[in-house]
mmCIF file of C-alpha atoms in Angstrom:
data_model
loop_
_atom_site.group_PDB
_atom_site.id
_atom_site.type_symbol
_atom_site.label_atom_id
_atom_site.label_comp_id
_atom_site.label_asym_id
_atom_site.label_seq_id
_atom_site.Cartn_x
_atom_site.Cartn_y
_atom_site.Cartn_z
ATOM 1 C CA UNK U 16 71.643 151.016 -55.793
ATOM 2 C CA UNK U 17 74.372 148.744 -57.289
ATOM 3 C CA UNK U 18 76.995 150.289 -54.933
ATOM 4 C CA UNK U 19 74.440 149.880 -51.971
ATOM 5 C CA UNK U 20 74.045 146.325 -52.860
ATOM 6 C CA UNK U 21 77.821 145.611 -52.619
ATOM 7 C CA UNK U 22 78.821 147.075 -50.063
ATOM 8 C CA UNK U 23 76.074 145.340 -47.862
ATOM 9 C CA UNK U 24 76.933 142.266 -49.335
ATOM 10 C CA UNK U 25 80.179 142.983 -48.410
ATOM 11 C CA UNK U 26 79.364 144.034 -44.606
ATOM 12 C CA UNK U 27 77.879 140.463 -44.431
ATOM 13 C CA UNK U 28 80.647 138.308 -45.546
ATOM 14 C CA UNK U 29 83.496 139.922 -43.389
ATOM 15 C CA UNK U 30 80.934 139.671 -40.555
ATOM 16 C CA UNK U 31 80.186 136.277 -41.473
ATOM 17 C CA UNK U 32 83.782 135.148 -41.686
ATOM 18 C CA UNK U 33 84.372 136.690 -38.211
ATOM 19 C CA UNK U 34 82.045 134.612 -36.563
ATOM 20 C CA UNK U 35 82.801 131.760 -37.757
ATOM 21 C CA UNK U 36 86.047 132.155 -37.388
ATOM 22 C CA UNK U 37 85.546 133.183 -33.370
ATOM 23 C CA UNK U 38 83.292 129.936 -33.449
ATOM 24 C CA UNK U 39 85.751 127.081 -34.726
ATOM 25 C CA UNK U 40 88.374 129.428 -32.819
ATOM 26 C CA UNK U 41 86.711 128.626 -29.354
ATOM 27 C CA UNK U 42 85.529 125.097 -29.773
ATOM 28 C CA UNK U 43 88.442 123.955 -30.891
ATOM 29 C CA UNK U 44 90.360 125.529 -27.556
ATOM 30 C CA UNK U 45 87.180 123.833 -25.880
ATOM 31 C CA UNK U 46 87.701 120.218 -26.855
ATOM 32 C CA UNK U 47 91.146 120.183 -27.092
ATOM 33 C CA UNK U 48 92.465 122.327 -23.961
ATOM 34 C CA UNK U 49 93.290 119.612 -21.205
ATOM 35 C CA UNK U 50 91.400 119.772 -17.568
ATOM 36 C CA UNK U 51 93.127 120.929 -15.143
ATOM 37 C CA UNK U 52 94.650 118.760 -12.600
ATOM 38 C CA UNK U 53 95.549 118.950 -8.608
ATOM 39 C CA UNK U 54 99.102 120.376 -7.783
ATOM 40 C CA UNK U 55 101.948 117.991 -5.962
ATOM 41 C CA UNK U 56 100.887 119.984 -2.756
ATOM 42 C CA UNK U 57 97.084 117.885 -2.374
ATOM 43 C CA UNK U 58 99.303 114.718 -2.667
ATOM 44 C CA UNK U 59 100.151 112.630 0.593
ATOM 45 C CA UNK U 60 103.476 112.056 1.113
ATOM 46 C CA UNK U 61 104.913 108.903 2.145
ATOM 47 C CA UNK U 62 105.117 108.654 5.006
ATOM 48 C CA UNK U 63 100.928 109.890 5.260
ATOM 49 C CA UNK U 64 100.061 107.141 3.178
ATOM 50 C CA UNK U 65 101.217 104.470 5.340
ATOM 51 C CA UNK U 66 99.555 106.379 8.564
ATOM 52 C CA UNK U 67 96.367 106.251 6.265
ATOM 53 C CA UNK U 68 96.540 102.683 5.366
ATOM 54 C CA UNK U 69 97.482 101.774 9.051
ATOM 55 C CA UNK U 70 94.625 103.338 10.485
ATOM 56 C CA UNK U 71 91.270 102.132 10.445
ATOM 57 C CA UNK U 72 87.879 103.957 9.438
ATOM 58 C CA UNK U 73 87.124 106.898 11.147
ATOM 59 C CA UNK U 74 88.681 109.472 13.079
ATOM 60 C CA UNK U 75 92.052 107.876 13.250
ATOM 61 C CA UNK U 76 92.043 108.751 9.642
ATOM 62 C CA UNK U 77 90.827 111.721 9.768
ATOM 63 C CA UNK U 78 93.433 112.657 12.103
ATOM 64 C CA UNK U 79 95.844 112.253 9.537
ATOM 65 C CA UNK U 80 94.291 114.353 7.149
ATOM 66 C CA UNK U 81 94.302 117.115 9.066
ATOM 67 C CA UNK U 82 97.492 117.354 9.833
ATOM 68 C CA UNK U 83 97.889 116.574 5.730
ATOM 69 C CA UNK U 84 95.532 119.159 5.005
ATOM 70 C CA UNK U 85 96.513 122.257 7.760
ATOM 71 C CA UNK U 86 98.447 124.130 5.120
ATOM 72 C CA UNK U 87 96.402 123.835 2.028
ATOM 73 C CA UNK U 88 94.429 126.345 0.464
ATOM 74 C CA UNK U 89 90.908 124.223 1.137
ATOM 75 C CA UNK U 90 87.664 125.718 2.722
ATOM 76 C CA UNK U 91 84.907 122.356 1.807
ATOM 77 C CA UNK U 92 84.758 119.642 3.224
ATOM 78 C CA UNK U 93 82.066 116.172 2.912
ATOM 79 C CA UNK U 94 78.777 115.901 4.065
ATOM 80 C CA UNK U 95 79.999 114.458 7.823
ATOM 81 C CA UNK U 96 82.409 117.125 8.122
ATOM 82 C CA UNK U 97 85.234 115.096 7.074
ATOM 83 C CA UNK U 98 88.213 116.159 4.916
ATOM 84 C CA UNK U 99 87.439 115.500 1.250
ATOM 85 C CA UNK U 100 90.003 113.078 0.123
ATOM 86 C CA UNK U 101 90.015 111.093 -3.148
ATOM 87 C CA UNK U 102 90.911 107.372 -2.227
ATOM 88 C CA UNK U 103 91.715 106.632 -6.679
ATOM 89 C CA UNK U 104 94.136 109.321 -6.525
ATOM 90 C CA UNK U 105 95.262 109.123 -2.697
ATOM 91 C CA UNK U 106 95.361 112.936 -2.005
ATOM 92 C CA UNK U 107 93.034 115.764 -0.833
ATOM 93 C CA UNK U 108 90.460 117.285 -3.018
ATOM 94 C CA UNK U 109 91.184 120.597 -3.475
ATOM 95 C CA UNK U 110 88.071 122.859 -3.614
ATOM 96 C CA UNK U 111 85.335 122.231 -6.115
ATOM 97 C CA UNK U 112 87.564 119.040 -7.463
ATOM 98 C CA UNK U 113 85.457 116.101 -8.863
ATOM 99 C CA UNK U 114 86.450 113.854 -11.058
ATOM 100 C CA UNK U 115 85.478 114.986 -14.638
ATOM 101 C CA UNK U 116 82.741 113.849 -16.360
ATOM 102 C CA UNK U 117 82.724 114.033 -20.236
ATOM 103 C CA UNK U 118 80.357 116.987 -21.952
ATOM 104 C CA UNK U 119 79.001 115.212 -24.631
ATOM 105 C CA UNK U 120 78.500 118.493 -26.810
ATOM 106 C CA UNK U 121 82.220 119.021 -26.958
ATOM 107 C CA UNK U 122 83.336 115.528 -25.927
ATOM 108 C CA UNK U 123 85.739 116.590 -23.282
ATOM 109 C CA UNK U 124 85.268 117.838 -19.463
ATOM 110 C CA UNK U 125 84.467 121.111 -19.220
ATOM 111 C CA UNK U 126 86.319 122.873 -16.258
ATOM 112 C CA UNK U 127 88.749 125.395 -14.890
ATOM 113 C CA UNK U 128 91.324 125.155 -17.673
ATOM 114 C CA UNK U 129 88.317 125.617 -20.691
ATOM 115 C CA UNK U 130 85.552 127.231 -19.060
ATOM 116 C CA UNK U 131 86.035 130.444 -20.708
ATOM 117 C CA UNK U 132 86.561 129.335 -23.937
ATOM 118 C CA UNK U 133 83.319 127.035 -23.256
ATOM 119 C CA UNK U 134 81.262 129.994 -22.748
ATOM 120 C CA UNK U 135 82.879 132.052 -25.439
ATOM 121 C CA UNK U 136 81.756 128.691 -27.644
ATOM 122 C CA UNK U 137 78.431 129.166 -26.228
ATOM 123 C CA UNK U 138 77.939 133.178 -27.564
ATOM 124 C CA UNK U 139 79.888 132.798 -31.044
ATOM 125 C CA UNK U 140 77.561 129.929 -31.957
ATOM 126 C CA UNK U 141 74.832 131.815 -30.981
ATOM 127 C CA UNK U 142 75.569 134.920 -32.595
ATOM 128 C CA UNK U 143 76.743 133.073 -35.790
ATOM 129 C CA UNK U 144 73.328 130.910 -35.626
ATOM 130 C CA UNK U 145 71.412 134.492 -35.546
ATOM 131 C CA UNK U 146 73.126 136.078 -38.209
ATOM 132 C CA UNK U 147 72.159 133.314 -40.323
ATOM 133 C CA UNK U 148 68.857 133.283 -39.430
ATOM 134 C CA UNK U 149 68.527 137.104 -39.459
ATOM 135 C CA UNK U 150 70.197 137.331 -43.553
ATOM 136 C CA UNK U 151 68.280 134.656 -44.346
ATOM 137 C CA UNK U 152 65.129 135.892 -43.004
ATOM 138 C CA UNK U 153 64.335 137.785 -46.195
ATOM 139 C CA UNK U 154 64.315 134.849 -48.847
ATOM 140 C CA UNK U 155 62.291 132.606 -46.009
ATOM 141 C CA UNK U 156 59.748 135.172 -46.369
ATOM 142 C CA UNK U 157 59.844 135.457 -50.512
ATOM 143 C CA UNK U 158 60.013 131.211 -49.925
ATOM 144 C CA UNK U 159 55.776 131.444 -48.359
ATOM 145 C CA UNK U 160 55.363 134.575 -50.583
ATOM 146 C CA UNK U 161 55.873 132.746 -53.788
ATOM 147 C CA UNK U 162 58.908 135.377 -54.966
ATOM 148 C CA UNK U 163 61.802 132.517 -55.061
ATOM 149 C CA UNK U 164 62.415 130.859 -58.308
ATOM 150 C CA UNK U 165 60.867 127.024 -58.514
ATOM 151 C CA UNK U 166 64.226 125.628 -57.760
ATOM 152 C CA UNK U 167 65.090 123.127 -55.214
ATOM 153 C CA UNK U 168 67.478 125.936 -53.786
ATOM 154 C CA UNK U 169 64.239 127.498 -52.086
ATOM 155 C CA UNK U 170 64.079 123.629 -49.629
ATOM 156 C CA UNK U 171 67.855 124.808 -48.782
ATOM 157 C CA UNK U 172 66.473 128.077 -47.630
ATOM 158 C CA UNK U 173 63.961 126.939 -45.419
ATOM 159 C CA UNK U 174 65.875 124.326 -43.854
ATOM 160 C CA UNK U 175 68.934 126.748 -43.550
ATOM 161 C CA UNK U 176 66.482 129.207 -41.677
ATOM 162 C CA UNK U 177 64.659 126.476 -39.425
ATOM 163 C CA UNK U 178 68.354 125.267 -38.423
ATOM 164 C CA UNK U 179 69.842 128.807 -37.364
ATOM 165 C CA UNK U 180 66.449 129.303 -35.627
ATOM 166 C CA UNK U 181 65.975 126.356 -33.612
ATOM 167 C CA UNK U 182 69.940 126.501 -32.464
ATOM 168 C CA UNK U 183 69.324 129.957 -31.667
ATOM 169 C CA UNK U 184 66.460 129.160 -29.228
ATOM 170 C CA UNK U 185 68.311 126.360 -27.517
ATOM 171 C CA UNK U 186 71.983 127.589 -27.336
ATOM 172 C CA UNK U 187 70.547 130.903 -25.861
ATOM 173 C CA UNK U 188 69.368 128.985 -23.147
ATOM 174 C CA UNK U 189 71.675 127.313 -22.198
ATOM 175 C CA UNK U 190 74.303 130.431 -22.434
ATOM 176 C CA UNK U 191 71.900 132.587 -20.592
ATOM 177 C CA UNK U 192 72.303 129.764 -17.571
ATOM 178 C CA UNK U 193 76.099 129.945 -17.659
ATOM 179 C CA UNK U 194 75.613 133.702 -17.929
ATOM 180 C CA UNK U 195 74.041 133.192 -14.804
ATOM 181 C CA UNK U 196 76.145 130.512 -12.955
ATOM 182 C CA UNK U 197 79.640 132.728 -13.799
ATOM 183 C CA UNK U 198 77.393 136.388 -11.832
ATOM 184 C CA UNK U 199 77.129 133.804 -8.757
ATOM 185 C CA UNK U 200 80.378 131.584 -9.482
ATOM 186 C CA UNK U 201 78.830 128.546 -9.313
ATOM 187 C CA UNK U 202 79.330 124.989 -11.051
ATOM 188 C CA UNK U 203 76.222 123.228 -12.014
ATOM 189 C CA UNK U 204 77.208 120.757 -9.709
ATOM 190 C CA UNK U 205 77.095 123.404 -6.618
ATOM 191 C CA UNK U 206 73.720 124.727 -8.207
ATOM 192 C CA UNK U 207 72.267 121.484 -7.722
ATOM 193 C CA UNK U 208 74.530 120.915 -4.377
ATOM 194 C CA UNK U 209 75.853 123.939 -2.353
ATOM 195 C CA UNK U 210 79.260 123.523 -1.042
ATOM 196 C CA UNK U 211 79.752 122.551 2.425
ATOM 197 C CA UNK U 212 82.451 124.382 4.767
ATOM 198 C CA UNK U 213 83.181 123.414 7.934
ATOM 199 C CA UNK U 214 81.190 125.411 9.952
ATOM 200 C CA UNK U 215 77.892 125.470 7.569
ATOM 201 C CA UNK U 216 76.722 124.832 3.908
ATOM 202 C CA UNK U 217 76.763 128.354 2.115
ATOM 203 C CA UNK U 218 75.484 128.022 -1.650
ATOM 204 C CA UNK U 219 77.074 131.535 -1.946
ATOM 205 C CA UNK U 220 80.431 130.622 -0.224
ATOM 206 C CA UNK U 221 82.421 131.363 -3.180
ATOM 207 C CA UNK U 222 80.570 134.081 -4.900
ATOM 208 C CA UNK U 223 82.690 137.490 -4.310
ATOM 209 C CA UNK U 224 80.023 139.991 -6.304
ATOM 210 C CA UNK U 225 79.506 139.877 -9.978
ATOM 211 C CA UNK U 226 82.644 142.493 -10.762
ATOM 212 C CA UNK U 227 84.879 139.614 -9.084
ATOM 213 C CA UNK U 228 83.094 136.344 -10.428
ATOM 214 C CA UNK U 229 83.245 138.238 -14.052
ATOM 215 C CA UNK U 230 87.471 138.623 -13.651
ATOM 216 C CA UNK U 231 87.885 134.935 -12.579
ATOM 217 C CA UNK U 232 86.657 133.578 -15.649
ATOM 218 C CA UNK U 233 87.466 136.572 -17.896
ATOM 219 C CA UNK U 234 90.498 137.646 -16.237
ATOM 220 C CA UNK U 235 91.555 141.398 -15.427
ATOM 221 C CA UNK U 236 92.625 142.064 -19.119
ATOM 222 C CA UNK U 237 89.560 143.262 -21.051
ATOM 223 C CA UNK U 238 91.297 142.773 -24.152
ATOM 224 C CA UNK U 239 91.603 139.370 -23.706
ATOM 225 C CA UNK U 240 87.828 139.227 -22.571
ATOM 226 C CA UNK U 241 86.356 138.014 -25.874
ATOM 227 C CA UNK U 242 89.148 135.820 -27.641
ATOM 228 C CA UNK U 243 89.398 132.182 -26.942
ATOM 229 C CA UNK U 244 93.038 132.690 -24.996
ATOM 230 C CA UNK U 245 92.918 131.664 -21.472
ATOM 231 C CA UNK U 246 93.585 134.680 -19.020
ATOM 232 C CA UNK U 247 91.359 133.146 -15.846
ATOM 233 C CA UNK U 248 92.563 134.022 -12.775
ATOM 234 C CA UNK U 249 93.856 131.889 -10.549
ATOM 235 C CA UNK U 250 95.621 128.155 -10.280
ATOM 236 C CA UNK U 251 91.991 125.605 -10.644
ATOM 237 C CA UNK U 252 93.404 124.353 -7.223
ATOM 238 C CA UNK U 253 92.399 127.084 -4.735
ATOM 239 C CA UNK U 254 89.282 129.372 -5.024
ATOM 240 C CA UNK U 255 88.505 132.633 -2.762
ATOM 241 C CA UNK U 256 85.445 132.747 -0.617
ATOM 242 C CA UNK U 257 83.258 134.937 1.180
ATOM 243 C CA UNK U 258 82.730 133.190 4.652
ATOM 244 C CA UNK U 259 81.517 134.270 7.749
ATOM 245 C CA UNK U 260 82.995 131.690 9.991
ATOM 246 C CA UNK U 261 86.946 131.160 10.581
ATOM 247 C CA UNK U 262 88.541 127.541 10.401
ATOM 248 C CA UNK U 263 90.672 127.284 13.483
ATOM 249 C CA UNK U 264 92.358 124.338 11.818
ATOM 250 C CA UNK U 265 93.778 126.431 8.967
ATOM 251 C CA UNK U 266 97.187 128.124 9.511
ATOM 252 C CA UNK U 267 97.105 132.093 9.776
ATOM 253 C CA UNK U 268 96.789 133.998 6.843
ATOM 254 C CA UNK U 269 100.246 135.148 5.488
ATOM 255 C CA UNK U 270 101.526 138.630 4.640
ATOM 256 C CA UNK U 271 99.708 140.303 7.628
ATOM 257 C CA UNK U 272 96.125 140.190 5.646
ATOM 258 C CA UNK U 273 93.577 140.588 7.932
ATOM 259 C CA UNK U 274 91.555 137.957 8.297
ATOM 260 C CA UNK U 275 88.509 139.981 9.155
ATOM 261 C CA UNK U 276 88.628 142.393 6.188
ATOM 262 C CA UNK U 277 84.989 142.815 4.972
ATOM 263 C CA UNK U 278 84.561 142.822 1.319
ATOM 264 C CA UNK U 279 81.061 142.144 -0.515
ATOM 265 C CA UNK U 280 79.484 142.420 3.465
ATOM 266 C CA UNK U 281 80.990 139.015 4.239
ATOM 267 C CA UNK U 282 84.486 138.404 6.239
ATOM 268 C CA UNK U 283 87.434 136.413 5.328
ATOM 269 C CA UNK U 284 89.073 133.587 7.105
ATOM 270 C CA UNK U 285 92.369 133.291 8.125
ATOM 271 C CA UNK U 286 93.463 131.061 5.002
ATOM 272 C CA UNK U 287 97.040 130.672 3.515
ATOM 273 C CA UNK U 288 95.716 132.499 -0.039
ATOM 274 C CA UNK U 289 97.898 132.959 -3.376
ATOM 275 C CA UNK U 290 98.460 135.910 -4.593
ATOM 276 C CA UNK U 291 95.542 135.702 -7.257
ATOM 277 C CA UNK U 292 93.055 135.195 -4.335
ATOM 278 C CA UNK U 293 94.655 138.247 -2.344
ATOM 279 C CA UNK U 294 93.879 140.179 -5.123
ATOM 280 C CA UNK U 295 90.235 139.121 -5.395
ATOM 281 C CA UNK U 296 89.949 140.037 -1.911
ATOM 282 C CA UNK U 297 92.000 143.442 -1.420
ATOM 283 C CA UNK U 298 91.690 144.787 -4.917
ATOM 284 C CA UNK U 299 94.843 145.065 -5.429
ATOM 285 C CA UNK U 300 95.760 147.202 -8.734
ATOM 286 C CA UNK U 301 97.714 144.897 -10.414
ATOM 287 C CA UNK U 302 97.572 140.824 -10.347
ATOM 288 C CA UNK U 303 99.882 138.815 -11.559
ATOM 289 C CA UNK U 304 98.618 136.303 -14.073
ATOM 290 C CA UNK U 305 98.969 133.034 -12.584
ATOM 291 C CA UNK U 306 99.986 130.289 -15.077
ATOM 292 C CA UNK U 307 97.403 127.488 -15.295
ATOM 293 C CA UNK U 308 99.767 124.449 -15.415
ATOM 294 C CA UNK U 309 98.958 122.648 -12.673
ATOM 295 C CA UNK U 310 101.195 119.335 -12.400
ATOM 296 C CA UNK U 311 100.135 116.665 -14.815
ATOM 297 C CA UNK U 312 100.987 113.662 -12.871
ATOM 298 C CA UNK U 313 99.742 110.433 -13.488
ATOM 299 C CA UNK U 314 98.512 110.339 -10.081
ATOM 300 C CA UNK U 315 95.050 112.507 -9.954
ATOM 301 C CA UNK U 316 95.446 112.783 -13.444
ATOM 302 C CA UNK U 317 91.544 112.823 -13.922
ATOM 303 C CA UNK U 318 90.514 115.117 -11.403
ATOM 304 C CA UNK U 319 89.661 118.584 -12.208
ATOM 305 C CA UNK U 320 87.676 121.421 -11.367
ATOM 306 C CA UNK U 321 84.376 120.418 -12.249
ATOM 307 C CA UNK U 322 82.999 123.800 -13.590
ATOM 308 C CA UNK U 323 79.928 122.478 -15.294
ATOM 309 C CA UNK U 324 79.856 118.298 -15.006
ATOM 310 C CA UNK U 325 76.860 116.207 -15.835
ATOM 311 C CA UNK U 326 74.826 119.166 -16.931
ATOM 312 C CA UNK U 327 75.473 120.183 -20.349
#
């Protein structure tokens, strides 16, 4: 009975440890990890600025745009139809770019760059918040049964196990909904708002199938899957979409893909796609890990891919 005893105690401290551990781990890659922000590429140059500023409202400077905006890697666009273009930062938005907006439960914006580790924040809290509840669960019972000692130590227990229970119930809400957003890769923002592309607004327009949405947040390395180290795929610049529609504005896809592939039952436009979004959309075997260090200019230097903004 001793040896029973010990070793369970045992069990229960290494598992403790672990969690907790995996929890500091994660928010501390969360609220420290900087956002993301857009490449030199989404900047005007010089020489597009000046056409900008010369130009009035309108289609004169939306002109310029376009012709600014033929060779990125950009599928939305604004409610009118126009080019999404920051006038703070003075370049194009790149897809699902917003300016960030501060999570107050980690008191830093949650995007592209942290997302992972966000949600991996999300499940170790929850799972260290039900182990607590769950070893404690015992003595809460002995507390209403009369079998604790008179001590003020029995109070700790039943505030202990009110604690981990209440943070259970709420953090597995909320990480059930981001369970959810990541199967459809969606922000909250696009939840609320589904993107607009040029030819129609598509709430699914950047969903690929659960398989794919899973790998670009968790990456292709399953070993990497549940440790706070980021492995997403992809740049936080450019995103790949399922879209019926083509955007004769965009130059031809390079590299001989064909632009009218079907994957997931939807076709591909003609983009110019990296080589993380290729993969996502001919399964390649391998994919190169693509380095998320986007430039860190001042200019733009607060707008980021806003995963989950004004929600959480």
């Amino acid at each position: 009975m001793a040896l029973w005893l010990f070793w369970t105690s045992f069990v229960c401290l290494v598992a403790y440890h672990i969690f907790f551990m995996l929890f500091v781990w994660s928010y501390w890659k969360t609220i420290f990890t900087l956002p993301m922000n857009p490449s030199k590429e989404f900047h005007l140059s010089y020489s597009d600025k000046e056409s900008l500023e010369r130009e009035p409202r309108g289609e004169s400077q939306q002109e310029v745009l376009r012709r600014a905006a033929k060779d990125l890697p950009i599928y939305t666009r604004t409610m009118s139809g126009a080019i999404r273009y920051c006038d703070r930062c003075h370049l194009v938005k790149p897809d699902r770019c917003h300016h960030c907006s501060v999570c107050d439960k980690v008191n830093n914006c949650v995007g592209f760059s942290n997302y992972k580790f966000f949600l991996l924040f999300l499940a170790y809290s929850l799972l260290y918040c039900l182990f607590i509840a769950a070893t404690d669960l015992q003595y809460f019972i002995k507390f209403w049964t009369n079998g604790l000692p008179d001590t003020q130590a029995k109070f700790h227990i039943m505030f202990l196990f009110f604690a981990a229970a209440m943070f259970s119930v709420s953090l597995s809400s909320l990480f059930g909904y981001h369970c959810w957003l990541v199967s459809k890769n969606k922000s909250t923002l696009e939840v609320f708002r589904a993107p607009i592309f040029r030819h129609r607004t598509d709430k699914n327009g950047f969903s690929l199938g659960f398989s794919k949405n899973l790998r670009q947040v968790f990456g292709d390395e399953k070993k990497y899957w549940l440790l706070p180290v980021f492995s997403s795929l992809g740049d936080g610049c450019s995103f790949p979409t399922c879209l019926v529609n083509q955007d004769p504005e965009q130059a031809s896809t390079p590299g001989g893909l064909n632009a009218t592939s079907k994957s997931e039952n939807h076709l591909f436009p003609a983009k110019p796609l990296r080589d993380s979004q290729s993969h996502l959309l001919t399964d390649a075997p391998s994919w190169p890990e693509t380095a998320a260090k986007a430039d860190k200019g001042k200019v733009g230097k607060e707008l980021t891919y806003a995963a989950i903004i004004g929600v959480v």
